[in-house]
Short mmCIF file of C-alpha atoms in Angstrom, two decimals:
data_model
loop_
_atom_site.label_atom_id
_atom_site.label_comp_id
_atom_site.label_asym_id
_atom_site.label_seq_id
_atom_site.Cartn_x
_atom_site.Cartn_y
_atom_site.Cartn_z
CA VAL A 1482 -12.40 -34.92 40.09
CA THR A 1483 -13.63 -33.27 42.23
CA LEU A 1484 -12.55 -34.02 45.40
CA PHE A 1485 -9.41 -34.99 44.58
CA ALA A 1486 -8.44 -31.06 43.47
CA ASP A 1487 -9.68 -30.00 46.87
CA HIS A 1488 -7.35 -32.76 48.61
CA CYS A 1489 -3.90 -31.88 46.50
CA ALA A 1490 -4.96 -27.70 46.71
CA GLY A 1491 -4.91 -28.47 50.35
CA CYS A 1492 -2.68 -30.19 51.21
CA PHE A 1493 -0.56 -27.59 48.43
CA TYR A 1494 -1.98 -24.63 50.20
CA TYR A 1495 -0.83 -26.60 54.11
CA LEU A 1496 2.61 -26.50 52.53
CA ILE A 1497 3.21 -22.99 51.10
CA ALA A 1498 1.90 -22.60 55.35
CA ALA A 1499 4.50 -25.00 56.03
CA ARG A 1500 7.57 -23.98 54.79
CA TYR A 1501 7.48 -21.03 55.13
CA HIS A 1502 9.55 -18.41 56.85
CA ASP A 1503 7.04 -17.14 59.58
CA PRO A 1504 4.28 -19.55 60.10
CA GLN A 1505 2.53 -16.93 62.11
CA ASN A 1506 2.51 -15.30 59.45
CA THR A 1507 0.36 -17.52 57.54
CA TRP A 1508 -3.41 -18.13 56.43
CA ILE A 1509 -3.10 -21.51 59.16
CA GLY A 1510 -1.03 -19.57 61.83
CA ALA A 1511 -3.35 -16.63 61.59
CA SER A 1512 -6.10 -19.25 63.01
CA LEU A 1513 -4.63 -22.07 64.62
CA GLY A 1514 -2.08 -19.82 66.03
CA ASP A 1515 2.06 -20.14 65.34
CA ASP A 1516 2.58 -23.91 66.61
CA PHE A 1517 0.42 -25.27 64.53
CA LEU A 1518 3.08 -27.58 63.18
CA HIS A 1519 2.69 -29.19 66.59
CA GLN A 1520 -1.02 -29.59 65.59
CA SER A 1521 -2.31 -33.88 64.93
CA ILE A 1522 -2.49 -34.10 61.48
CA GLY A 1523 -5.93 -34.59 61.60
CA ILE A 1524 -6.81 -31.31 62.26
CA LEU A 1525 -4.19 -29.48 59.73
CA HIS A 1526 -5.76 -32.11 57.19
CA LEU A 1527 -9.71 -30.49 57.59
CA THR A 1528 -8.69 -27.32 57.84
CA SER A 1529 -6.94 -27.29 54.60
CA ILE A 1530 -10.08 -29.20 53.51
CA TYR A 1531 -12.41 -26.69 54.68
CA TRP A 1532 -10.54 -23.25 52.91
CA SER A 1533 -10.27 -25.70 49.83
CA ILE A 1534 -13.93 -26.11 49.26
CA THR A 1535 -14.90 -23.36 50.72
CA THR A 1536 -12.93 -21.41 48.11
CA LEU A 1537 -13.93 -23.64 45.00
CA THR A 1538 -17.78 -23.55 46.24
CA THR A 1539 -17.35 -19.66 46.21
CA VAL A 1540 -17.93 -19.56 49.17
CA GLY A 1541 -15.40 -17.62 50.62
CA TYR A 1542 -16.54 -16.71 54.36
CA GLY A 1543 -13.08 -14.47 54.62
CA ASP A 1544 -12.11 -17.00 58.17
CA LEU A 1545 -9.47 -18.30 56.62
CA HIS A 1546 -7.64 -15.73 54.02
CA PRO A 1547 -3.92 -15.71 52.62
CA VAL A 1548 -1.63 -13.22 54.16
CA ASN A 1549 1.52 -13.42 52.58
CA THR A 1550 2.25 -13.20 48.88
CA ARG A 1551 3.11 -16.64 48.57
CA GLU A 1552 0.00 -17.01 49.92
CA MET A 1553 -2.12 -15.30 47.41
CA LEU A 1554 -0.68 -15.62 43.99
CA PHE A 1555 -1.96 -19.73 44.71
CA ASP A 1556 -4.89 -18.56 45.66
CA ILE A 1557 -5.44 -16.34 42.69
CA PHE A 1558 -4.02 -19.49 40.32
CA TYR A 1559 -6.92 -21.61 42.03
CA MET A 1560 -9.42 -19.54 42.31
CA LEU A 1561 -8.74 -19.51 38.27
CA PHE A 1562 -8.54 -23.16 38.28
CA ASN A 1563 -11.49 -23.67 39.76
CA LEU A 1564 -13.41 -21.63 36.69
CA GLY A 1565 -12.23 -24.01 34.31
CA LEU A 1566 -13.15 -26.88 36.19
CA THR A 1567 -16.55 -25.80 37.57
CA ALA A 1568 -16.88 -24.61 33.15
CA TYR A 1569 -15.98 -27.68 32.09
CA LEU A 1570 -18.74 -29.93 34.78
CA ILE A 1571 -21.14 -27.52 33.49
CA GLY A 1572 -20.53 -27.95 30.16
CA ASN A 1573 -20.04 -31.17 30.63
CA MET A 1574 -23.64 -32.05 31.91
CA THR A 1575 -25.18 -30.63 29.91
CA ASN A 1576 -24.28 -32.85 27.02
CA LEU A 1577 -25.74 -35.17 28.73
#
């Protein structure tokens, strides 16, 4: 469940950046450069999953962070979702 949530969130976060009108003003554009659309799909997927896992685990190194308002809103909702998911998983583990 957690890996599926990581994958979906990473892909959606990349989609937000790929559809943004100014590629340099995105989280992945700030990290990989404004020509990130020409990177291999493996690098893009790995970078997106890396962001998702560091956000899910609340490590938050700060190397990949939201740059525009759309990304900030998605980050807020993703962090709230992660809070609920973590509470659900811990609750299930305590019932074992």
